[in-house]
CSV table of C-alpha atoms and ligand atoms in Angstrom, one decimal:
chain,number,residue,atom,x,y,z
A,4,MET,CA,-3.8,46.6,-12.0
A,5,THR,CA,-5.2,49.0,-9.4
A,6,PRO,CA,-4.4,48.2,-5.7
A,7,LEU,CA,-8.1,47.5,-5.1
A,8,LEU,CA,-8.2,45.0,-8.0
A,9,ARG,CA,-5.4,43.1,-6.4
A,10,ILE,CA,-7.2,43.1,-3.0
A,11,LEU,CA,-10.4,41.9,-4.5
A,12,ARG,CA,-8.7,39.2,-6.5
A,13,THR,CA,-7.1,37.9,-3.3
A,14,ARG,CA,-10.4,37.9,-1.5
A,15,ILE,CA,-12.3,36.2,-4.3
A,16,ALA,CA,-9.5,33.5,-4.6
A,17,ALA,CA,-10.0,32.8,-0.9
A,18,GLU,CA,-13.8,33.1,-0.5
A,19,GLY,CA,-15.2,32.5,-4.0
A,20,PRO,CA,-17.3,34.9,-6.1
A,21,ILE,CA,-18.8,37.9,-4.3
A,22,PRO,CA,-22.2,39.6,-4.8
A,23,VAL,CA,-22.2,42.7,-7.1
A,24,ALA,CA,-23.2,44.7,-3.9
A,25,ASP,CA,-19.9,43.7,-2.2
A,26,PHE,CA,-17.9,44.7,-5.3
A,27,MET,CA,-19.7,48.0,-5.5
A,28,ALA,CA,-19.3,48.8,-1.8
A,29,GLU,CA,-15.5,48.0,-1.8
A,30,SER,CA,-15.0,50.0,-5.1
A,31,LEU,CA,-16.7,53.1,-3.7
A,32,LEU,CA,-16.0,53.0,0.0
A,33,HIS,CA,-12.9,50.9,0.8
A,34,PRO,CA,-11.2,53.0,3.5
A,35,VAL,CA,-7.9,53.3,1.7
A,36,HIS,CA,-8.5,52.6,-2.0
A,37,GLY,CA,-12.2,53.3,-2.4
A,38,TYR,CA,-13.3,55.8,-5.0
A,39,TYR,CA,-15.0,58.2,-2.6
A,40,ALA,CA,-12.3,57.7,0.1
A,41,THR,CA,-9.6,59.0,-2.2
A,42,ARG,CA,-11.0,62.0,-4.1
A,43,ASP,CA,-13.5,64.8,-4.9
A,44,PRO,CA,-15.0,63.3,-8.1
A,45,LEU,CA,-17.2,66.2,-9.1
A,46,GLY,CA,-17.0,68.9,-11.6
A,47,ALA,CA,-15.6,69.5,-15.1
A,48,LYS,CA,-12.2,68.1,-14.1
A,49,GLY,CA,-13.7,65.1,-12.2
A,50,ASP,CA,-15.6,62.1,-13.4
A,51,PHE,CA,-19.2,63.4,-13.4
A,52,THR,CA,-21.2,66.5,-12.6
A,53,THR,CA,-24.6,67.0,-10.8
A,54,ALA,CA,-27.6,69.3,-10.8
A,55,PRO,CA,-26.4,71.5,-7.9
A,56,GLU,CA,-23.0,71.9,-9.6
A,57,ILE,CA,-24.7,72.8,-12.9
A,58,SER,CA,-26.7,75.7,-11.5
A,59,GLN,CA,-27.4,77.5,-8.2
A,60,MET,CA,-31.1,77.5,-9.2
A,61,PHE,CA,-31.4,73.8,-8.3
A,62,GLY,CA,-30.5,74.2,-4.6
A,63,GLU,CA,-32.3,77.5,-4.3
A,64,LEU,CA,-35.6,76.1,-5.5
A,65,ILE,CA,-35.2,73.0,-3.4
A,66,GLY,CA,-34.6,75.3,-0.4
A,67,LEU,CA,-37.7,77.4,-1.0
A,68,CYS,CA,-39.7,74.1,-1.4
A,69,LEU,CA,-38.4,72.9,2.0
A,70,ALA,CA,-39.1,76.2,3.7
A,71,GLN,CA,-42.7,76.3,2.3
A,72,SER,CA,-43.3,72.7,3.5
A,73,TRP,CA,-42.0,73.6,7.0
A,74,LEU,CA,-44.4,76.6,7.1
A,75,ASP,CA,-47.3,74.4,5.8
A,76,GLN,CA,-46.6,72.0,8.8
A,77,GLY,CA,-46.8,74.8,11.4
A,78,ALA,CA,-43.1,75.9,11.4
A,79,PRO,CA,-41.9,73.6,14.2
A,80,ALA,CA,-39.5,75.6,16.5
A,81,SER,CA,-36.8,72.9,16.2
A,82,PHE,CA,-36.1,70.5,13.3
A,83,THR,CA,-33.4,68.6,11.5
A,84,LEU,CA,-32.3,69.9,8.2
A,85,ALA,CA,-30.4,67.0,6.7
A,86,GLU,CA,-28.6,66.1,3.5
A,87,LEU,CA,-27.5,62.6,2.4
A,88,GLY,CA,-24.2,62.6,0.4
A,89,PRO,CA,-23.8,66.4,0.1
A,90,GLY,CA,-20.8,66.2,-2.3
A,91,ARG,CA,-19.1,69.6,-2.3
A,92,GLY,CA,-21.8,71.1,0.0
A,93,THR,CA,-23.1,73.3,-2.9
A,94,MET,CA,-26.7,72.4,-2.6
A,95,MET,CA,-26.9,72.9,1.1
A,96,ALA,CA,-25.1,76.3,0.7
A,97,ASP,CA,-27.7,77.3,-2.0
A,98,ILE,CA,-30.6,76.1,0.2
A,99,LEU,CA,-29.3,78.2,3.2
A,100,ARG,CA,-28.8,81.3,1.0
A,101,ALA,CA,-32.3,81.0,-0.5
A,102,THR,CA,-33.9,80.5,2.9
A,103,ALA,CA,-32.0,83.2,4.8
A,104,ARG,CA,-35.0,85.5,4.8
A,105,VAL,CA,-37.6,83.0,5.8
A,106,PRO,CA,-38.4,84.1,9.3
A,107,GLY,CA,-37.3,81.6,11.9
A,108,PHE,CA,-36.2,78.9,9.5
A,109,HIS,CA,-32.5,79.1,10.1
A,110,ASP,CA,-32.9,79.5,13.9
A,111,ALA,CA,-35.1,76.3,14.0
A,112,ALA,CA,-32.8,74.2,11.9
A,113,GLY,CA,-30.0,71.9,13.1
A,114,ILE,CA,-28.0,71.0,10.1
A,115,TYR,CA,-26.8,67.3,9.7
A,116,LEU,CA,-24.8,65.9,6.8
A,117,VAL,CA,-24.6,62.2,6.2
A,118,GLU,CA,-21.3,61.7,4.4
A,119,ALA,CA,-18.9,58.8,4.1
A,120,SER,CA,-16.0,60.5,2.3
A,121,ALA,CA,-13.3,62.4,4.2
A,122,PRO,CA,-12.2,64.6,1.2
A,123,LEU,CA,-15.8,65.6,0.6
A,124,ARG,CA,-16.4,66.3,4.3
A,125,ALA,CA,-13.6,68.8,4.1
A,126,ARG,CA,-15.2,70.4,1.0
A,127,GLN,CA,-18.5,70.6,2.8
A,128,ALA,CA,-16.9,72.3,5.8
A,129,GLU,CA,-15.5,75.0,3.6
A,130,ALA,CA,-18.8,75.5,1.7
A,131,LEU,CA,-20.8,75.7,4.9
A,132,ALA,CA,-18.4,77.7,7.1
A,133,GLY,CA,-20.5,79.8,9.5
A,134,HIS,CA,-23.4,77.3,9.6
A,135,ALA,CA,-21.9,74.7,12.0
A,136,PRO,CA,-23.2,71.5,10.4
A,137,ALA,CA,-22.8,68.2,12.2
A,138,TRP,CA,-21.6,65.1,10.3
A,139,LEU,CA,-23.0,61.6,10.6
A,140,ASP,CA,-21.8,58.3,9.3
A,141,HIS,CA,-25.3,56.8,8.9
A,142,ALA,CA,-28.9,58.1,8.4
A,143,ALA,CA,-29.9,56.0,11.3
A,144,ASP,CA,-28.1,58.4,13.6
A,145,LEU,CA,-30.3,61.4,12.6
A,146,PRO,CA,-32.1,62.9,15.6
A,147,ASP,CA,-35.5,61.6,16.5
A,148,ALA,CA,-37.2,64.9,15.6
A,149,PRO,CA,-39.1,66.6,12.7
A,150,LEU,CA,-37.0,66.1,9.6
A,151,TRP,CA,-36.6,68.0,6.4
A,152,LEU,CA,-34.2,66.1,4.2
A,153,VAL,CA,-32.6,66.3,0.8
A,154,ALA,CA,-30.5,63.9,-1.3
A,155,ASN,CA,-29.3,64.4,-4.8
A,156,GLU,CA,-27.5,61.5,-6.6
A,157,PHE,CA,-27.0,59.7,-3.3
A,158,PHE,CA,-29.2,56.6,-3.7
A,159,ASP,CA,-27.6,55.8,-7.0
A,160,ALA,CA,-24.3,55.3,-5.2
A,161,LEU,CA,-25.6,52.6,-2.8
A,162,PRO,CA,-24.6,49.0,-3.5
A,163,ILE,CA,-27.1,47.0,-5.5
A,164,ARG,CA,-27.6,43.2,-5.8
A,165,GLN,CA,-28.5,41.9,-9.2
A,166,TYR,CA,-30.6,38.8,-9.9
A,167,VAL,CA,-31.4,36.9,-13.1
A,168,ARG,CA,-34.9,35.2,-13.1
A,169,ASN,CA,-34.9,31.4,-13.2
A,170,GLY,CA,-38.4,29.9,-12.9
A,171,ALA,CA,-39.9,31.2,-9.6
A,172,ALA,CA,-36.3,31.6,-8.2
A,173,TRP,CA,-33.4,33.9,-8.9
A,174,CYS,CA,-29.7,33.5,-9.7
A,175,GLU,CA,-27.6,36.2,-8.1
A,176,ARG,CA,-25.1,37.8,-10.3
A,177,ARG,CA,-21.6,37.7,-8.8
A,178,VAL,CA,-18.1,38.9,-9.4
A,179,GLY,CA,-15.5,36.2,-9.8
A,180,LEU,CA,-12.0,35.8,-11.2
A,181,SER,CA,-11.0,35.9,-14.9
A,182,ASP,CA,-7.4,35.1,-16.0
A,183,ASP,CA,-6.0,38.5,-14.9
A,184,GLY,CA,-9.0,40.5,-13.8
A,185,LEU,CA,-12.6,40.0,-12.8
A,186,GLN,CA,-15.7,38.7,-14.6
A,187,PHE,CA,-19.4,38.3,-13.9
A,188,GLY,CA,-21.0,34.9,-13.2
A,189,LEU,CA,-24.2,33.6,-11.7
A,190,ALA,CA,-25.0,31.7,-8.4
A,191,PRO,CA,-27.3,28.7,-8.4
A,192,PRO,CA,-31.1,29.7,-8.3
A,193,ALA,CA,-32.7,30.5,-4.9
A,194,PRO,CA,-35.9,32.2,-3.8
A,195,VAL,CA,-35.6,35.9,-2.9
A,196,SER,CA,-38.4,37.3,-0.8
A,197,ALA,CA,-37.7,40.9,-1.6
A,198,LEU,CA,-38.4,40.2,-5.3
A,199,THR,CA,-41.7,38.4,-4.9
A,200,HIS,CA,-43.6,41.3,-6.5
A,201,ARG,CA,-41.2,41.1,-9.5
A,202,LEU,CA,-42.4,37.6,-10.4
A,203,ASP,CA,-45.5,39.4,-11.9
A,204,ASP,CA,-43.6,41.5,-14.5
A,205,THR,CA,-40.5,39.5,-15.4
A,206,LYS,CA,-39.8,36.4,-17.4
A,207,ASP,CA,-36.9,33.8,-17.4
A,208,GLY,CA,-33.6,35.5,-18.1
A,209,ASP,CA,-34.7,39.0,-17.0
A,210,LEU,CA,-32.3,40.8,-14.7
A,211,VAL,CA,-33.6,42.9,-11.8
A,212,GLU,CA,-31.8,44.9,-9.1
A,213,HIS,CA,-32.4,45.3,-5.4
A,214,CYS,CA,-30.8,47.8,-3.1
A,215,PRO,CA,-31.0,46.6,0.5
A,216,ALA,CA,-29.2,49.7,1.9
A,217,ALA,CA,-31.7,52.1,0.2
A,218,ALA,CA,-34.6,50.3,1.8
A,219,THR,CA,-33.0,50.5,5.3
A,220,ILE,CA,-32.2,54.2,4.9
A,221,ILE,CA,-35.6,55.2,3.6
A,222,GLN,CA,-37.3,53.3,6.4
A,223,THR,CA,-35.5,55.5,8.9
A,224,ILE,CA,-36.4,58.7,7.1
A,225,GLY,CA,-40.0,57.7,6.5
A,226,GLN,CA,-40.5,56.8,10.1
A,227,ARG,CA,-39.1,60.2,11.4
A,228,ILE,CA,-41.3,62.0,9.0
A,229,ALA,CA,-44.4,60.0,9.9
A,230,ASP,CA,-43.7,60.3,13.7
A,231,HIS,CA,-42.6,63.9,13.9
A,232,GLY,CA,-43.5,65.7,10.6
A,233,GLY,CA,-41.2,66.9,7.9
A,234,ALA,CA,-40.5,65.9,4.3
A,235,ALA,CA,-37.8,64.3,2.1
A,236,LEU,CA,-36.9,65.4,-1.4
A,237,ILE,CA,-34.9,62.7,-3.2
A,238,ALA,CA,-33.6,63.5,-6.7
A,239,ASP,CA,-31.9,60.8,-8.8
A,240,TYR,CA,-32.0,59.0,-12.1
A,241,GLY,CA,-34.1,55.9,-12.5
A,242,ASP,CA,-37.7,54.8,-12.9
A,243,TRP,CA,-40.7,53.8,-10.9
A,244,ARG,CA,-39.7,50.2,-11.5
A,245,SER,CA,-36.3,49.3,-12.9
A,246,LEU,CA,-35.7,46.3,-15.2
A,247,GLY,CA,-32.3,45.2,-16.6
A,248,ASP,CA,-28.7,45.8,-15.8
A,249,THR,CA,-28.2,49.5,-14.9
A,250,LEU,CA,-24.8,49.2,-13.2
A,251,GLN,CA,-22.5,51.8,-14.8
A,252,ALA,CA,-19.0,53.1,-14.4
A,253,LEU,CA,-17.9,56.6,-15.3
A,254,GLN,CA,-14.4,58.0,-15.6
A,255,ALA,CA,-13.6,61.5,-16.9
A,256,HIS,CA,-17.3,61.8,-18.0
A,257,SER,CA,-17.1,58.7,-20.2
A,258,PRO,CA,-18.5,55.2,-19.6
A,259,VAL,CA,-15.9,52.5,-18.8
A,260,ASP,CA,-16.1,48.7,-17.9
A,261,PRO,CA,-17.4,48.6,-14.3
A,262,LEU,CA,-15.0,45.7,-13.5
A,263,ALA,CA,-11.8,47.1,-15.1
A,264,ALA,CA,-10.4,49.5,-12.6
A,265,PRO,CA,-12.2,49.2,-9.2
A,266,GLY,CA,-11.6,52.3,-7.0
A,267,GLU,CA,-10.7,54.5,-10.0
A,268,ALA,CA,-14.2,54.9,-11.6
A,269,ASP,CA,-17.5,56.0,-10.2
A,270,LEU,CA,-20.0,53.2,-10.0
A,271,THR,CA,-23.8,53.8,-9.9
A,272,ALA,CA,-27.1,52.1,-10.6
A,273,HIS,CA,-30.5,53.5,-11.5
A,274,VAL,CA,-32.7,54.1,-8.5
A,275,ASP,CA,-35.8,51.9,-8.3
A,276,PHE,CA,-38.3,54.5,-6.9
A,277,GLU,CA,-41.1,52.0,-6.4
A,278,ALA,CA,-38.8,50.1,-4.0
A,279,LEU,CA,-38.2,53.3,-2.0
A,280,ALA,CA,-41.9,54.1,-1.8
A,281,ARG,CA,-42.7,50.5,-0.7
A,282,ALA,CA,-40.1,50.8,2.1
A,283,THR,CA,-42.0,53.7,3.7
A,284,PRO,CA,-45.7,52.7,4.0
A,285,SER,CA,-46.1,55.1,7.0
A,286,ALA,CA,-45.4,58.2,4.9
A,287,HIS,CA,-46.9,59.4,1.6
A,288,ALA,CA,-44.7,59.1,-1.5
A,289,ARG,CA,-45.1,61.0,-4.7
A,290,LEU,CA,-42.9,60.9,-7.8
A,291,THR,CA,-42.5,63.4,-10.6
A,292,THR,CA,-39.8,64.2,-13.2
A,293,GLN,CA,-37.1,66.7,-12.3
A,294,GLY,CA,-38.2,68.9,-15.3
A,295,VAL,CA,-41.8,69.1,-14.1
A,296,PHE,CA,-40.8,69.6,-10.5
A,297,LEU,CA,-38.5,72.5,-11.3
A,298,GLU,CA,-41.0,74.1,-13.7
A,299,ARG,CA,-43.7,74.0,-11.1
A,300,LEU,CA,-41.3,75.7,-8.6
A,301,GLY,CA,-40.8,78.5,-11.1
A,302,ILE,CA,-37.3,77.8,-12.6
A,303,THR,CA,-38.0,79.6,-15.8
A,304,ALA,CA,-38.9,82.9,-14.1
A,305,ARG,CA,-35.9,82.5,-11.8
A,306,ALA,CA,-33.6,81.8,-14.9
A,307,GLN,CA,-34.9,84.9,-16.7
A,308,GLN,CA,-34.3,87.0,-13.6
A,309,LEU,CA,-30.7,85.8,-13.2
A,310,ALA,CA,-30.1,86.2,-17.0
A,311,GLU,CA,-30.9,89.9,-16.8
A,312,ALA,CA,-27.6,90.6,-14.9
A,313,LEU,CA,-25.5,88.4,-17.2
A,314,SER,CA,-24.0,88.8,-20.7
A,315,GLY,CA,-21.8,87.0,-23.2
A,316,THR,CA,-20.6,83.5,-22.5
A,317,VAL,CA,-21.7,83.6,-18.9
A,318,ARG,CA,-25.2,84.3,-20.0
A,319,GLU,CA,-25.1,81.5,-22.6
A,320,SER,CA,-23.9,79.0,-20.1
A,321,HIS,CA,-26.6,80.0,-17.7
A,322,ILE,CA,-29.2,79.5,-20.4
A,323,ALA,CA,-27.6,76.1,-21.2
A,324,ALA,CA,-27.7,75.1,-17.5
A,325,HIS,CA,-31.5,75.8,-17.3
A,326,ARG,CA,-32.0,73.6,-20.4
A,327,ARG,CA,-29.8,70.9,-19.1
A,328,LEU,CA,-31.7,70.7,-15.8
A,329,THR,CA,-35.2,70.7,-17.3
A,330,HIS,CA,-35.3,69.6,-20.9
A,331,PRO,CA,-36.7,66.1,-21.6
A,332,SER,CA,-33.7,65.1,-23.8
A,333,GLU,CA,-31.2,66.1,-21.0
A,334,MET,CA,-31.9,65.6,-17.2
A,335,GLY,CA,-35.6,66.7,-17.2
A,336,THR,CA,-37.1,63.2,-17.7
A,337,LEU,CA,-34.5,60.6,-16.7
A,338,PHE,CA,-34.1,62.4,-13.4
A,339,LYS,CA,-37.0,62.1,-11.0
A,340,LEU,CA,-38.0,63.7,-7.7
A,341,LEU,CA,-39.5,61.6,-5.0
A,342,GLY,CA,-41.2,63.4,-2.2
A,343,LEU,CA,-42.0,61.8,1.2
A,344,PHE,CA,-44.4,63.6,3.5
A,345,PRO,CA,-46.7,62.8,6.4
A,346,GLN,CA,-50.2,61.3,5.7
A,347,THR,CA,-51.8,64.3,7.3
A,348,ALA,CA,-49.7,67.1,5.6
A,349,PRO,CA,-50.0,68.7,2.2
A,350,PRO,CA,-47.4,67.6,-0.4
A,351,PRO,CA,-44.4,69.9,-0.7
A,352,PRO,CA,-44.7,72.5,-3.5
A,353,GLY,CA,-43.9,71.0,-6.9
A,354,LEU,CA,-45.3,67.6,-5.9
A,355,ASP,CA,-48.9,68.7,-5.8
A,356,ALA,CA,-50.4,66.9,-8.8
B,4,SAH,N1,-25.2,65.3,-3.7
B,4,SAH,C1,-24.0,65.7,-4.3
B,4,SAH,C2,-22.9,64.6,-4.5
B,4,SAH,C3,-23.4,63.3,-5.2
B,4,SAH,S1,-22.1,62.1,-5.3
B,4,SAH,C4,-24.2,66.4,-5.6
B,4,SAH,O1,-25.4,66.2,-6.1
B,4,SAH,O2,-23.3,67.0,-6.2
B,4,SAH,C5,-22.6,61.0,-4.0
B,4,SAH,C6,-22.4,61.5,-2.6
B,4,SAH,O3,-22.8,60.5,-1.7
B,4,SAH,C7,-20.9,61.8,-2.3
B,4,SAH,O4,-20.9,62.9,-1.3
B,4,SAH,C8,-20.5,60.5,-1.6
B,4,SAH,O5,-19.3,60.7,-0.8
B,4,SAH,C9,-21.7,60.2,-0.8
B,4,SAH,N2,-21.8,58.8,-0.4
B,4,SAH,C10,-21.8,57.7,-1.3
B,4,SAH,N3,-22.1,56.6,-0.6
B,4,SAH,C11,-22.3,56.9,0.7
B,4,SAH,C12,-22.7,56.2,1.9
B,4,SAH,N4,-22.8,54.9,1.8
B,4,SAH,N5,-22.8,56.9,3.0
B,4,SAH,C13,-22.7,58.2,3.0
B,4,SAH,N6,-22.3,59.0,2.0
B,4,SAH,C14,-22.1,58.3,0.8
């Protein structure tokens, strides 16, 4: 039994079953035993890998997209360049390298990283030495200023609530006690105002997910962008509207039972991009697939250019990385790119339909 499983069992014995969101929040962010509090989970030796860790091309193209969007909006002399959940800091390092020759961009940028994990903050400080980033605990603390923001595989880590349809009401899925572990159960039906629009496309017994933290964060970001200018590029897996149970746990790159070893496995859920877009009525939202976005930004030309200097197995793994990021059977279609931008500004490159 993991230490966190013991703690959760004690809490549930005292309080009764807890929402899935509470289980997910404790598993990921418990200050002593939480998954992100205790490790760097990324890379081949970790539990999962991500687009910026697969190839430098991902962060480079995102960086050039941000810089073009900044130029398109008149190159404000001072702006916030922010990342949510920067992991090892790889994407921000690639963004900064790719934009080093964009006149004025670095001088105008104040770099902010929203990060909950102490071990990962340390990795980010190493990767970004020389750039003096500032760390924040919450997106709400971002300066009230023009904002260009990126987030890759951040929103999938935010705690979700799950509900099973029951007539015009919903039964919340909760985590309760089994003999020696944890098990799912359902609360009695109750109305849920955040799910009113889901009464149109669901039937009794369907499960839908709702991520209250995502809506709060996206409201802050959308408001900054609408008030002061800027753009957000949010990459993650999920669909325009999600249906069904997408909670998943990964350990050493393999799926495991989400309830079995809290604190030891990564927990994520698909991002419901429609819910993000609905939370920011004051900014434009546009969604495309990661594959299409990267192709529009010229990833194939960049891949060929990099390949010229490579040979042997390094060249082969570079070609495989290009395919992995863009191909529909790999990350190209499951992963999406949501762009937020002001009503009055052109969309960032790659999001122009
Ligand atoms: N963007 C990186 C890392 C993705 S993993 C990459 O693509 O490689 C998720 C990241 O979000 C980690 O850095 C994790 O510590 C951070 N994170 C998760 N939940 C968070 C929260 N509630 N607040 C701030 N950071 C969080």
